[in-house]
């Protein structure tokens, strides 16, 4: 079996002590595979940057171990780890030229001048900054500085590249460009990327796998589709995309399980959502807005009244209220033009297929 | 003259008045004095103009009125330069690590340390130099310490040597080295140091390749701030040098007092000023476009 690029076991980090102690990371374990684009996603203060800094060696863990390709990293200073970082503020050396910045890592490794020069050329070409070697970082735009920071971190061919919210300082258009650019660089170099972001869209579009973090813990790890389609926790479902939450109790009848919802309706559960459960068990279900369908009042489904209708061109969002007052959002594509019959105040039914229902663990 | 121009002139008038009164007028007066003939009993003859004072700086007038080169004064200038340079180097060697240590402390602690660095200024320079006499003299505290440590049982013999002057000058001007270097290190982005570590630089190379180059403006400012006043120092060479290592400051003071040769004293002061200005110009040309930390 292939050794994982990064493996963390029971990692914790506490800042301060006594009553002021902050548990930035609490018993975190994860495995990042070779050549993977792995994203740590979470709101600010969730511990994702702390985890990155522990991998980079800028902080020492309060407990647990980190392994790089099976080798213990704990205790090694940053300059002895074959791991490089792209900092949020880029942290380019202002007293060196772009070329000298890119060559810095190779120089520290004691590579000969010829090799360094060739490599600088190659790296600048890779990030599309040929001919910029003699400029000063301060003469470059934010996007260009970002590319130099990438070239500098990649030049010494690290085993793992850490990226600490590198796109957050860029404007939207540039950010979209760099997202594609980063993905291309990762594929071309074959280096494992560990990417930290609070932007769920960024995480979904770029990652091979991602870990959703909150309050110093990893809630769920998986591929973007898995995280989006099958969130296991309320926080994950809520943080990534829009979600409707439905509360209810389970009733088991033979092979099938049915959830009796607080709003009075019933939803039949299949597979994962129905899996081992007992009669009367309380359950929280998550349904994505685009997976629910609005049907006429006479049809099967949950009764609802339409509140606001938000037309957004490609699709329309309907803000509904269920009979018990629960808010419910349905988004439908305008494949056949806008549906003028669904106006505010109309009584309708909401139909949800069993496969669209995701049962949450909390 | 338009109203706008008049208003602008009025606005800068206070500044100009202060500069004029406190800088241009005294300097002009001294420049004028340096071009007069000295009075027989001191002072100057106000209506006899001569460049004799400047000639005397380099030449000596022989009995037959021919000029012979006299290097006595140039030697004093050279010694002053040497001692000031040594002082700047010593102050840098002590000041840089001090400033680096200060900049690495947590914020509250830093302010306390800055306060401690400036405490010596609260005491008169004369008193502080006398304190150094007590430390450095034969049988003084330093000698006692060395004896107690078993490092030496000889009399120290440091007092009234150029070394004592250098130690005294380094002590006197050390804060002028520490503070500008601290200022440039304090605003240095700590992430640059992290980036250096990240790219494989150990502590030594992070210091020499990143921290030191970025502190260059502070180091240059500190060197100027130590070197220039050390060049014109008067009290320290007088007290710690025991009149054996005369520096420019003592020479000028001597011309105005004991030698009663005001024009020559003024000419010496202007020679010093010219040298200092030259040093400043070199500094400006070399470091004007020094990269500032973002």
XYZ file of C-alpha atoms in Angstrom:
656
model
C 0.000 0.000 0.000
C 1.170 3.504 -0.804
C 2.389 5.522 2.142
C 0.303 8.619 2.838
C 1.953 11.982 2.125
C 0.856 13.363 5.490
C -0.550 11.481 8.406
C -1.679 13.154 11.608
C -2.502 11.096 14.675
C -4.323 12.523 17.660
C -2.992 16.001 17.006
C -3.860 18.714 19.503
C -2.634 22.230 20.075
C -3.386 24.429 23.047
C -2.382 28.083 23.203
C -1.931 29.615 26.631
C -2.684 27.764 29.835
C -5.122 27.616 32.726
C -8.354 29.505 32.254
C -7.067 31.396 29.203
C -6.148 28.200 27.367
C -7.452 28.012 23.813
C -7.789 24.566 22.305
C -7.034 25.369 18.683
C -6.893 21.703 17.725
C -8.488 18.862 19.609
C -7.423 15.293 18.854
C -7.304 15.603 15.077
C -6.381 12.632 12.924
C -6.247 12.631 9.160
C -4.490 11.067 6.224
C -3.528 12.993 3.103
C -2.682 10.838 0.114
C 0.220 11.313 -2.299
C -0.369 13.770 -5.179
C -3.637 14.837 -3.679
C -5.183 18.308 -3.707
C -6.409 18.309 -0.141
C -8.359 21.212 1.342
C -8.915 22.189 4.952
C -12.203 24.061 4.958
C -13.809 25.873 7.843
C -14.769 29.256 9.268
C -12.073 31.459 10.780
C -10.916 30.175 14.144
C -11.755 26.556 13.347
C -8.102 25.491 13.632
C -7.358 24.957 9.948
C -4.434 27.396 9.889
C -3.091 25.947 13.139
C -3.151 22.479 11.569
C -1.275 23.865 8.541
C 1.302 25.549 10.779
C 1.824 22.294 12.677
C 2.486 20.466 9.410
C 4.861 23.269 8.328
C 6.666 23.147 11.665
C 5.976 26.754 12.656
C 4.205 25.514 15.774
C 4.847 22.409 17.827
C 1.850 20.218 18.735
C 0.744 19.954 22.357
C -0.003 16.307 21.691
C -0.043 13.741 18.895
C 2.268 13.099 15.961
C 2.681 14.077 12.314
C 4.266 11.804 9.740
C 5.553 12.643 6.274
C 5.615 9.544 4.083
C 5.826 7.466 7.223
C 8.610 9.517 8.807
C 8.048 11.241 12.119
C 8.033 15.039 11.641
C 7.255 16.111 15.188
C 10.095 18.153 16.660
C 11.764 18.924 13.333
C 12.205 22.680 12.665
C 10.625 24.089 9.466
C 13.972 24.299 7.633
C 14.501 20.549 7.992
C 11.110 19.614 6.525
C 10.777 19.022 2.773
C 7.555 21.016 2.971
C 7.138 24.555 1.647
C 4.469 27.128 2.302
C 2.683 29.779 0.262
C 1.785 32.409 2.838
C -1.432 34.369 2.862
C 0.489 37.644 2.529
C 2.963 35.963 0.107
C 5.915 37.028 2.378
C 8.211 37.712 -0.587
C 11.622 39.079 0.403
C 11.475 42.779 -0.513
C 15.271 43.152 -0.699
C 15.676 40.396 -3.301
C 14.642 40.305 -6.954
C 11.972 37.924 -8.187
C 14.694 35.574 -9.460
C 16.564 35.670 -6.136
C 13.314 35.016 -4.303
C 12.619 31.937 -6.402
C 16.220 30.731 -6.040
C 16.271 31.232 -2.257
C 15.191 27.700 -1.343
C 17.633 26.099 -3.786
C 20.438 28.273 -2.457
C 19.680 27.134 1.094
C 19.884 23.536 -0.139
C 23.331 24.325 -1.545
C 22.480 23.682 -5.203
C 25.070 24.977 -7.723
C 24.477 28.324 -9.443
C 23.934 26.824 -12.911
C 21.168 24.574 -11.653
C 19.568 27.410 -9.708
C 19.461 29.667 -12.746
C 17.964 26.971 -14.938
C 15.408 26.141 -12.292
C 14.403 29.805 -11.820
C 13.796 30.062 -15.571
C 11.744 26.895 -15.488
C 9.677 27.941 -12.462
C 8.963 31.410 -13.819
C 7.833 29.816 -17.064
C 5.593 27.471 -15.098
C 3.799 30.388 -13.436
C 3.880 32.418 -16.667
C 6.226 35.130 -15.444
C 9.070 34.767 -17.937
C 11.293 37.838 -18.064
C 10.352 39.048 -14.585
C 13.464 37.636 -12.852
C 15.130 41.012 -12.350
C 12.073 42.878 -11.066
C 11.491 43.666 -7.422
C 8.442 42.024 -5.774
C 7.097 45.489 -4.907
C 6.916 46.295 -8.629
C 4.455 43.455 -9.226
C 0.682 43.298 -8.927
C -0.990 41.139 -6.284
C -1.656 38.316 -8.731
C 1.933 38.370 -9.957
C 3.284 38.353 -6.403
C 1.066 35.367 -5.781
C 2.658 33.560 -8.733
C 6.162 34.396 -7.511
C 5.277 33.017 -4.084
C 4.104 29.808 -5.779
C 7.233 29.572 -7.924
C 9.427 30.149 -4.861
C 7.672 27.467 -2.845
C 7.711 24.949 -5.707
C 11.305 25.576 -6.855
C 12.972 23.240 -4.378
C 10.485 20.479 -5.239
C 8.986 19.959 -1.810
C 7.131 16.759 -1.037
C 4.160 18.757 0.186
C 3.076 22.323 -0.572
C 1.049 24.144 2.053
C -1.174 27.011 0.913
C -2.603 29.320 3.569
C -5.618 31.087 2.031
C -3.404 32.244 -0.854
C -6.264 33.595 -2.948
C -8.053 35.644 -0.306
C -6.260 38.892 -1.201
C -7.136 38.670 -4.898
C -10.219 40.078 -6.592
C -12.918 37.710 -7.792
C -11.867 37.424 -11.444
C -8.216 36.865 -10.585
C -9.221 34.388 -7.910
C -11.144 32.270 -10.440
C -8.125 32.349 -12.754
C -5.753 31.335 -9.975
C -8.051 28.495 -8.902
C -7.656 26.912 -12.328
C -3.959 27.817 -12.334
C -3.358 26.159 -8.970
C -5.122 23.003 -10.055
C -2.999 22.927 -13.225
C 0.227 23.441 -11.235
C -0.715 20.652 -8.890
C -1.392 18.250 -11.758
C 1.795 19.250 -13.615
C 4.157 19.041 -10.659
C 2.554 16.024 -9.007
C 3.196 17.579 -5.595
C 0.734 17.052 -2.765
C -1.098 20.328 -2.086
C -2.652 21.108 1.279
C -4.882 24.102 0.820
C -6.535 26.128 3.568
C -9.632 28.180 2.827
C -12.886 29.417 4.322
C -14.443 29.668 0.859
C -16.651 26.608 0.291
C -16.907 27.182 -3.452
C -13.118 27.300 -3.752
C -12.894 24.077 -1.764
C -15.493 22.287 -3.886
C -14.044 23.301 -7.257
C -10.375 22.616 -6.561
C -10.053 19.733 -4.145
C -9.661 16.030 -4.673
C -10.752 15.643 -1.084
C -11.524 18.074 1.672
C -11.829 18.127 5.426
C -14.483 20.307 7.012
C -13.311 21.692 10.339
C -15.043 23.405 13.207
C -13.895 24.290 16.742
C -10.581 22.496 16.396
C -12.085 19.264 15.119
C -12.520 17.597 11.754
C -16.212 16.934 11.180
C -16.051 15.127 7.864
C -13.479 14.160 5.252
C -14.385 13.235 1.721
C -14.522 14.114 -1.958
C -16.424 17.320 -2.813
C -19.431 15.356 -4.146
C -19.561 13.228 -1.025
C -19.336 16.248 1.285
C -22.013 18.074 -0.663
C -24.379 15.193 -1.327
C -23.919 13.331 1.919
C -23.085 15.685 4.762
C -23.056 13.777 8.024
C -23.297 16.667 10.421
C -25.599 19.657 10.641
C -22.596 22.047 10.537
C -21.214 20.481 7.345
C -24.599 20.558 5.623
C -25.113 24.163 6.655
C -21.592 25.465 5.935
C -21.376 24.024 2.436
C -24.150 25.183 0.164
C -27.737 25.790 1.239
C -29.677 23.154 3.119
C -33.154 22.595 4.493
C -33.350 20.903 7.859
C -36.356 18.767 8.813
C -36.913 17.357 12.302
C -38.876 14.159 12.866
C -39.190 10.714 14.426
C -38.494 7.410 12.756
C -41.042 4.641 12.362
C -39.756 1.281 11.196
C -42.057 -1.048 9.326
C -40.393 -4.187 8.055
C -37.609 -3.226 5.622
C -38.637 0.370 5.215
C -38.238 3.291 7.533
C -40.457 6.348 7.489
C -39.790 9.654 9.163
C -42.786 11.406 10.677
C -41.888 15.060 10.385
C -42.674 17.818 12.849
C -44.615 19.571 10.091
C -47.034 16.652 9.888
C -45.847 15.067 6.672
C -44.065 11.804 6.078
C -40.835 11.013 4.238
C -39.793 7.494 3.366
C -36.110 6.859 3.901
C -33.914 4.532 1.924
C -30.411 3.078 2.294
C -28.121 5.292 4.339
C -30.855 7.551 5.665
C -32.919 4.633 6.927
C -30.033 2.527 8.209
C -30.226 0.897 11.583
C -32.675 2.799 13.595
C -35.330 2.062 16.140
C -38.910 3.133 16.407
C -39.497 6.616 17.720
C -35.885 7.735 17.366
C -35.495 11.506 16.846
C -33.858 12.380 13.546
C -32.642 15.450 11.648
C -32.831 15.267 7.877
C -31.104 17.518 5.372
C -32.459 18.229 1.897
C -30.657 20.374 -0.692
C -32.911 23.063 -2.241
C -32.303 21.813 -5.788
C -33.308 18.248 -4.883
C -36.870 19.141 -3.861
C -39.657 19.646 -6.370
C -42.741 21.861 -6.134
C -46.007 20.148 -7.108
C -49.615 21.429 -7.290
C -51.617 21.550 -4.061
C -53.565 18.391 -4.963
C -50.471 16.192 -5.353
C -48.580 14.030 -2.852
C -45.991 15.647 -0.572
C -45.500 18.139 2.244
C -47.945 21.008 2.356
C -46.373 24.413 2.076
C -47.169 28.032 1.291
C -44.936 30.082 -1.012
C -43.357 33.154 0.580
C -40.833 34.975 -1.542
C -39.986 34.033 -5.102
C -36.489 35.043 -6.208
C -35.898 34.854 -9.946
C -32.186 34.458 -10.751
C -32.091 33.844 -14.490
C -30.907 30.254 -14.792
C -32.972 29.235 -11.800
C -35.587 30.456 -9.351
C -35.515 30.154 -5.565
C -38.810 29.658 -3.731
C -38.899 30.464 -0.028
C -41.626 28.258 1.431
C -43.149 27.843 4.850
C -44.209 24.366 5.977
C -47.333 23.871 8.092
C -45.408 24.005 11.386
C -43.663 27.240 10.347
C -40.362 25.650 9.288
C -38.694 27.564 6.472
C -37.960 25.497 3.391
C -36.125 26.555 0.248
C -36.625 25.013 -3.164
C -34.495 25.923 -6.149
C -35.598 24.863 -9.593
C -33.976 25.412 -12.948
C -35.860 27.488 -15.474
C -35.491 24.917 -18.239
C -38.848 25.803 -19.681
C -38.894 29.437 -18.769
C -40.096 31.008 -15.557
C -43.106 29.315 -13.918
C -45.595 32.118 -13.495
C -48.146 29.934 -11.711
C -45.986 29.727 -8.578
C -46.607 33.121 -7.047
C -46.242 34.340 -3.497
C -49.070 33.124 -1.268
C -49.885 30.015 -3.330
C -50.523 26.697 -1.531
C -48.325 23.929 -2.944
C -46.828 20.548 -2.130
C -43.115 19.831 -1.788
C -41.989 16.462 -3.123
C -38.715 14.957 -1.921
C -37.318 11.726 -3.383
C -35.921 9.252 -0.812
C -32.465 9.520 -2.414
C -32.438 13.277 -1.815
C -32.822 12.875 1.942
C -29.662 12.924 4.014
C -29.847 11.869 7.640
C -27.561 13.848 9.972
C -25.750 12.525 13.009
C -26.607 15.573 15.080
C 2.941 88.510 -5.255
C -0.344 86.683 -5.212
C -2.330 86.056 -2.035
C -1.609 82.349 -2.253
C 2.138 82.884 -2.426
C 1.989 85.325 0.474
C 0.010 82.852 2.554
C 2.465 80.086 1.766
C 5.388 82.246 2.823
C 3.614 83.179 6.056
C 2.927 79.539 6.761
C 6.542 78.488 6.533
C 7.793 81.662 8.250
C 7.886 80.205 11.814
C 9.919 77.220 10.672
C 12.239 79.415 8.676
C 12.648 81.782 11.650
C 13.610 78.920 13.958
C 16.061 77.433 11.464
C 17.455 80.901 10.758
C 17.858 81.862 14.387
C 19.159 78.590 15.766
C 21.129 77.236 12.827
C 21.958 79.669 10.057
C 22.830 82.656 12.272
C 25.289 80.866 14.601
C 26.868 79.001 11.709
C 27.145 82.208 9.703
C 28.742 83.948 12.649
C 31.275 81.128 13.031
C 31.978 81.133 9.310
C 32.639 84.856 9.519
C 34.886 84.436 12.573
C 36.891 81.743 10.779
C 37.755 84.304 8.103
C 39.007 86.988 10.507
C 42.372 87.650 12.086
C 42.816 86.600 15.684
C 43.111 89.296 18.269
C 46.356 89.609 20.193
C 44.660 88.819 23.529
C 41.995 86.482 22.156
C 38.828 87.274 20.296
C 39.068 88.598 16.754
C 39.900 91.730 14.854
C 36.559 92.368 13.248
C 37.762 94.272 10.198
C 40.766 92.245 9.036
C 39.792 89.439 6.668
C 42.147 86.549 6.014
C 42.100 82.833 5.185
C 45.049 82.332 7.501
C 43.034 80.028 9.808
C 42.383 77.528 7.021
C 45.995 77.711 5.855
C 47.113 76.937 9.407
C 45.101 73.746 9.390
C 47.481 72.086 6.931
C 50.521 74.354 6.759
C 52.923 75.894 9.201
C 54.511 79.266 8.486
C 58.275 79.086 8.693
C 60.542 81.949 9.825
C 61.024 83.085 6.243
C 57.247 83.075 5.689
C 57.311 79.950 3.467
C 54.674 77.273 4.082
C 55.639 73.843 5.369
C 53.124 71.030 5.581
C 52.151 70.378 9.191
C 50.349 67.108 9.799
C 49.731 67.608 13.537
C 46.099 68.659 13.078
C 45.460 66.094 10.370
C 46.732 63.463 12.795
C 44.240 64.604 15.413
C 41.499 64.394 12.783
C 42.700 60.948 11.769
C 42.739 59.767 15.386
C 39.247 61.138 15.902
C 38.095 59.283 12.816
C 39.719 56.062 13.940
C 38.254 56.265 17.434
C 34.794 57.208 16.123
C 34.881 54.355 13.644
C 35.919 51.918 16.381
C 33.107 53.331 18.516
C 30.552 52.828 15.742
C 31.760 49.257 15.158
C 31.631 48.413 18.878
C 28.217 50.044 19.244
C 26.963 48.039 16.253
C 28.384 44.795 17.636
C 26.596 45.380 20.950
C 23.604 47.293 19.612
C 22.389 44.926 16.892
C 21.938 41.852 19.096
C 20.349 44.082 21.744
C 17.891 45.553 19.246
C 17.148 42.096 17.835
C 16.449 40.757 21.310
C 14.189 43.722 22.068
C 12.261 43.339 18.810
C 11.583 39.670 19.555
C 9.981 40.362 22.939
C 6.218 40.576 23.470
C 4.800 44.048 22.963
C 4.469 45.150 26.611
C 7.999 44.010 27.402
C 9.391 45.929 24.415
C 8.210 49.286 25.732
C 9.838 48.549 29.081
C 13.118 47.703 27.326
C 13.021 50.912 25.263
C 12.474 52.792 28.501
C 15.501 51.059 30.049
C 17.670 51.900 27.030
C 16.851 55.594 27.375
C 17.387 55.785 31.153
C 21.078 56.853 30.918
C 19.936 60.061 29.191
C 18.360 61.141 32.450
C 21.789 61.605 33.982
C 24.334 64.184 32.927
C 27.000 62.939 30.519
C 29.718 64.314 32.788
C 28.491 62.293 35.754
C 28.263 59.144 33.658
C 31.834 59.604 32.446
C 33.044 60.052 35.998
C 31.314 56.776 36.786
C 33.396 55.139 34.082
C 36.542 56.499 35.722
C 35.546 54.650 38.887
C 35.001 51.483 36.853
C 38.115 51.590 34.697
C 40.801 53.103 36.927
C 43.556 51.010 38.473
C 42.061 49.364 41.539
C 38.612 50.112 40.175
C 35.596 47.855 39.883
C 36.571 46.191 36.599
C 40.019 45.369 37.874
C 38.520 44.040 41.092
C 36.136 41.840 39.130
C 38.934 40.423 36.949
C 41.018 39.751 40.058
C 38.078 38.036 41.773
C 37.472 35.870 38.714
C 41.173 34.995 38.687
C 41.620 36.274 35.122
C 44.269 38.839 35.979
C 46.285 40.047 38.917
C 47.898 42.983 37.097
C 46.774 46.591 37.421
C 44.263 47.252 34.663
C 46.178 50.154 33.042
C 43.195 51.001 30.858
C 42.474 54.466 32.155
C 43.772 57.407 30.073
C 44.267 55.350 26.920
C 42.425 55.563 23.574
C 40.719 52.294 24.575
C 39.170 53.950 27.612
C 37.963 56.767 25.353
C 36.488 54.233 22.939
C 34.719 52.356 25.715
C 33.331 55.618 27.079
C 32.165 56.785 23.651
C 30.556 53.423 22.879
C 28.700 53.570 26.170
C 27.588 57.170 25.618
C 26.215 56.685 22.110
C 24.971 53.070 22.287
C 21.276 54.077 22.549
C 21.619 55.971 19.261
C 22.602 52.656 17.662
C 20.034 50.491 19.417
C 16.959 52.614 18.766
C 17.089 53.014 14.951
C 18.001 49.338 14.486
C 15.164 48.380 16.822
C 12.797 50.563 14.801
C 13.697 48.802 11.551
C 13.585 45.317 13.117
C 10.320 45.952 14.920
C 8.422 46.672 11.709
C 10.028 43.693 9.972
C 7.294 41.234 8.998
C 7.811 38.091 11.085
C 6.348 36.064 8.219
C 9.466 36.895 6.179
C 11.537 35.116 8.823
C 9.084 32.216 8.771
C 9.355 32.126 4.975
C 13.150 31.930 5.263
C 12.886 29.027 7.719
C 10.308 27.395 5.481
C 12.639 27.538 2.473
C 15.416 25.781 4.360
C 17.351 28.613 5.991
C 18.617 27.805 9.478
C 18.784 30.505 12.158
C 22.175 31.818 11.059
C 21.202 32.132 7.411
C 17.804 33.593 8.220
C 19.762 36.262 10.120
C 22.356 36.960 7.438
C 20.143 36.600 4.365
C 16.868 38.140 5.534
C 16.970 39.972 8.875
C 20.304 41.754 8.415
C 19.658 43.055 4.865
C 16.245 44.345 5.880
C 17.744 46.101 8.915
C 20.329 47.920 6.769
C 18.520 51.295 6.811
C 18.385 51.148 10.613
C 22.003 50.032 10.857
C 23.137 52.866 8.574
C 21.150 55.434 10.533
C 22.546 54.078 13.799
C 26.127 54.205 12.514
C 25.706 57.835 11.422
C 24.071 58.757 14.724
C 26.973 57.231 16.661
C 29.839 58.160 14.365
C 29.006 61.850 13.939
C 28.635 62.887 17.587
C 31.577 60.648 18.547
C 33.675 62.612 16.051
C 32.976 65.851 17.878
C 33.019 64.366 21.387
C 34.573 66.554 24.047
C 33.751 65.349 27.555
C 34.686 61.673 27.157
C 38.163 62.119 25.635
C 38.824 64.857 28.154
C 37.940 62.719 31.185
C 38.748 59.164 30.106
C 41.612 60.027 27.750
C 43.335 62.156 30.329
C 44.461 64.678 27.717
C 46.589 62.009 26.060
C 44.320 61.196 23.137
C 43.141 64.536 21.871
C 40.123 64.495 19.596
C 38.713 67.205 17.379
C 36.337 68.409 20.066
C 39.157 68.988 22.544
C 41.259 70.677 19.866
C 38.500 73.142 19.023
C 37.773 73.826 22.670
C 41.501 74.459 23.207
C 41.634 76.978 20.372
C 38.755 79.003 21.764
C 39.992 78.844 25.377
C 43.657 78.291 26.080
C 45.109 79.210 22.678
C 42.870 82.276 22.274
C 42.739 81.627 18.555
C 39.064 81.972 17.658
C 39.478 82.016 13.862
C 41.435 78.769 13.935
C 38.911 77.120 16.269
C 36.101 78.173 13.948
C 38.016 76.910 10.896
C 38.524 73.532 12.597
C 34.811 73.365 13.357
C 34.046 73.971 9.690
C 36.534 71.345 8.565
C 34.694 68.898 10.836
C 31.338 70.025 9.483
C 32.536 69.487 5.899
C 33.651 65.950 6.726
C 30.369 65.133 8.466
C 28.345 66.473 5.543
C 30.411 64.366 3.172
C 29.645 61.280 5.259
C 25.944 62.129 5.225
C 25.968 62.559 1.454
C 27.601 59.177 0.984
C 24.927 57.692 3.254
C 22.109 59.310 1.326
C 23.456 58.257 -2.054
C 24.038 54.695 -0.873
C 20.798 54.086 1.031
C 18.264 56.471 -0.418
C 16.667 53.711 -2.418
C 17.134 51.061 0.243
C 14.184 48.656 0.212
C 11.763 49.289 3.022
C 9.891 46.441 4.647
C 6.318 46.387 3.323
